[in-house]
Amino acid sequence: MDKWECSVCGYVYDPEVGDLDHKIKPGTPFEQLPEDWTCPICGAPKDQFIKQ
């Protein structure tokens, strides 16, 4: 699974870790995140993320 980096603040979404603060379980690919999911650090939308 690919990691995705926020182009605004540099946060990296790692699917192996998930985003427990937003109830995203480990093993969830970026493509399966809800459309309204935002960066947990700066609030940027998904379209501001770049595949690493």
Tab-separated table of N, CA and C in Angstrom:
chain	number	residue	atom	x	y	z
A	1	MET	N	0.835	-1.183	0.000
A	1	MET	CA	0.000	0.000	0.000
A	1	MET	C	0.881	1.248	0.000
A	2	ASP	N	0.461	2.217	-0.794
A	2	ASP	CA	1.238	3.444	-0.938
A	2	ASP	C	0.973	4.411	0.206
A	3	LYS	N	2.000	5.176	0.546
A	3	LYS	CA	1.860	6.273	1.501
A	3	LYS	C	1.555	7.535	0.706
A	4	TRP	N	0.819	8.445	1.327
A	4	TRP	CA	0.434	9.692	0.684
A	4	TRP	C	0.843	10.860	1.572
A	5	GLU	N	1.426	11.900	0.969
A	5	GLU	CA	1.909	13.052	1.724
A	5	GLU	C	1.049	14.283	1.452
A	6	CYS	N	0.691	14.987	2.524
A	6	CYS	CA	-0.045	16.242	2.412
A	6	CYS	C	0.893	17.299	1.833
A	7	SER	N	0.489	17.915	0.719
A	7	SER	CA	1.333	18.925	0.086
A	7	SER	C	1.310	20.246	0.845
A	8	VAL	N	0.413	20.382	1.806
A	8	VAL	CA	0.319	21.619	2.583
A	8	VAL	C	1.257	21.586	3.789
A	9	CYS	N	1.195	20.487	4.581
A	9	CYS	CA	1.954	20.466	5.835
A	9	CYS	C	2.997	19.348	5.930
A	10	GLY	N	2.974	18.395	4.998
A	10	GLY	CA	3.962	17.322	5.012
A	10	GLY	C	3.548	16.079	5.783
A	11	TYR	N	2.338	16.072	6.372
A	11	TYR	CA	1.854	14.871	7.056
A	11	TYR	C	1.814	13.716	6.071
A	12	VAL	N	2.219	12.534	6.514
A	12	VAL	CA	2.194	11.349	5.654
A	12	VAL	C	1.147	10.385	6.175
A	13	TYR	N	0.157	10.059	5.298
A	13	TYR	CA	-0.822	9.035	5.640
A	13	TYR	C	-0.207	7.689	5.299
A	14	ASP	N	-0.048	6.855	6.314
A	14	ASP	CA	0.502	5.505	6.149
A	14	ASP	C	-0.653	4.530	6.366
A	15	PRO	N	-1.066	3.818	5.317
A	15	PRO	CA	-2.197	2.904	5.457
A	15	PRO	C	-1.971	1.798	6.483
A	16	GLU	N	-0.724	1.458	6.741
A	16	GLU	CA	-0.461	0.423	7.741
A	16	GLU	C	-0.771	0.915	9.152
A	17	VAL	N	-0.767	2.243	9.332
A	17	VAL	CA	-1.051	2.850	10.633
A	17	VAL	C	-2.499	3.316	10.719
A	18	GLY	N	-3.031	3.814	9.603
A	18	GLY	CA	-4.383	4.366	9.597
A	18	GLY	C	-4.385	5.753	10.224
A	19	ASP	N	-5.543	6.186	10.695
A	19	ASP	CA	-5.705	7.488	11.350
A	19	ASP	C	-6.697	7.274	12.487
A	20	LEU	N	-6.181	6.787	13.593
A	20	LEU	CA	-7.050	6.403	14.714
A	20	LEU	C	-7.826	7.585	15.284
A	21	ASP	N	-7.287	8.807	15.169
A	21	ASP	CA	-8.010	9.987	15.649
A	21	ASP	C	-9.316	10.203	14.886
A	22	HIS	N	-9.343	9.747	13.631
A	22	HIS	CA	-10.549	9.876	12.802
A	22	HIS	C	-11.219	8.524	12.555
A	23	LYS	N	-10.900	7.561	13.411
A	23	LYS	CA	-11.496	6.217	13.367
A	23	LYS	C	-11.247	5.492	12.046
A	24	ILE	N	-10.064	5.725	11.458
A	24	ILE	CA	-9.645	5.002	10.258
A	24	ILE	C	-8.718	3.882	10.720
A	25	LYS	N	-9.149	2.659	10.521
A	25	LYS	CA	-8.411	1.500	11.013
A	25	LYS	C	-7.130	1.249	10.221
A	26	PRO	N	-6.097	0.704	10.894
A	26	PRO	CA	-4.895	0.293	10.168
A	26	PRO	C	-5.258	-0.674	9.038
A	27	GLY	N	-4.559	-0.544	7.924
A	27	GLY	CA	-4.832	-1.392	6.764
A	27	GLY	C	-5.780	-0.749	5.773
A	28	THR	N	-6.224	0.489	6.035
A	28	THR	CA	-7.148	1.184	5.124
A	28	THR	C	-6.359	1.947	4.061
A	29	PRO	N	-6.470	1.549	2.784
A	29	PRO	CA	-5.763	2.265	1.721
A	29	PRO	C	-6.290	3.699	1.591
A	30	PHE	N	-5.432	4.604	1.154
A	30	PHE	CA	-5.818	6.006	0.967
A	30	PHE	C	-7.060	6.125	0.092
A	31	GLU	N	-7.120	5.304	-0.947
A	31	GLU	CA	-8.241	5.374	-1.893
A	31	GLU	C	-9.569	5.033	-1.233
A	32	GLN	N	-9.541	4.331	-0.113
A	32	GLN	CA	-10.778	3.940	0.571
A	32	GLN	C	-11.161	4.884	1.709
A	33	LEU	N	-10.376	5.937	1.918
A	33	LEU	CA	-10.746	6.918	2.937
A	33	LEU	C	-12.019	7.631	2.504
A	34	PRO	N	-12.861	8.030	3.446
A	34	PRO	CA	-14.084	8.759	3.076
A	34	PRO	C	-13.733	10.033	2.296
A	35	GLU	N	-14.616	10.435	1.387
A	35	GLU	CA	-14.365	11.621	0.567
A	35	GLU	C	-14.209	12.879	1.414
A	36	ASP	N	-14.841	12.904	2.586
A	36	ASP	CA	-14.761	14.091	3.436
A	36	ASP	C	-13.607	14.021	4.446
A	37	TRP	N	-12.767	12.981	4.335
A	37	TRP	CA	-11.603	12.876	5.219
A	37	TRP	C	-10.650	14.021	4.914
A	38	THR	N	-10.050	14.586	5.963
A	38	THR	CA	-9.089	15.664	5.784
A	38	THR	C	-7.817	15.358	6.569
A	39	CYS	N	-6.754	16.059	6.238
A	39	CYS	CA	-5.475	15.889	6.927
A	39	CYS	C	-5.679	16.136	8.426
A	40	PRO	N	-5.242	15.206	9.261
A	40	PRO	CA	-5.434	15.374	10.701
A	40	PRO	C	-4.585	16.494	11.303
A	41	ILE	N	-3.605	16.996	10.560
A	41	ILE	CA	-2.746	18.062	11.068
A	41	ILE	C	-3.263	19.440	10.650
A	42	CYS	N	-3.491	19.625	9.337
A	42	CYS	CA	-3.835	20.965	8.849
A	42	CYS	C	-5.246	21.085	8.273
A	43	GLY	N	-5.941	19.952	8.105
A	43	GLY	CA	-7.309	20.000	7.593
A	43	GLY	C	-7.422	20.057	6.078
A	44	ALA	N	-6.318	19.864	5.360
A	44	ALA	CA	-6.360	19.883	3.896
A	44	ALA	C	-7.184	18.700	3.372
A	45	PRO	N	-7.918	18.900	2.278
A	45	PRO	CA	-8.711	17.808	1.702
A	45	PRO	C	-7.825	16.769	1.006
A	46	LYS	N	-8.421	15.626	0.677
A	46	LYS	CA	-7.688	14.513	0.062
A	46	LYS	C	-6.973	14.907	-1.231
A	47	ASP	N	-7.557	15.850	-1.985
A	47	ASP	CA	-6.945	16.207	-3.271
A	47	ASP	C	-5.640	16.995	-3.120
A	48	GLN	N	-5.268	17.304	-1.882
A	48	GLN	CA	-3.996	17.988	-1.620
A	48	GLN	C	-2.882	16.995	-1.268
A	49	PHE	N	-3.182	15.696	-1.355
A	49	PHE	CA	-2.200	14.664	-1.043
A	49	PHE	C	-1.552	14.128	-2.305
A	50	ILE	N	-0.261	13.826	-2.192
A	50	ILE	CA	0.529	13.314	-3.314
A	50	ILE	C	1.064	11.941	-2.943
A	51	LYS	N	0.900	10.992	-3.872
A	51	LYS	CA	1.408	9.622	-3.623
A	51	LYS	C	2.916	9.655	-3.546
A	52	GLN	N	3.467	8.965	-2.536
A	52	GLN	CA	4.921	8.900	-2.386
A	52	GLN	C	5.483	7.760	-3.191
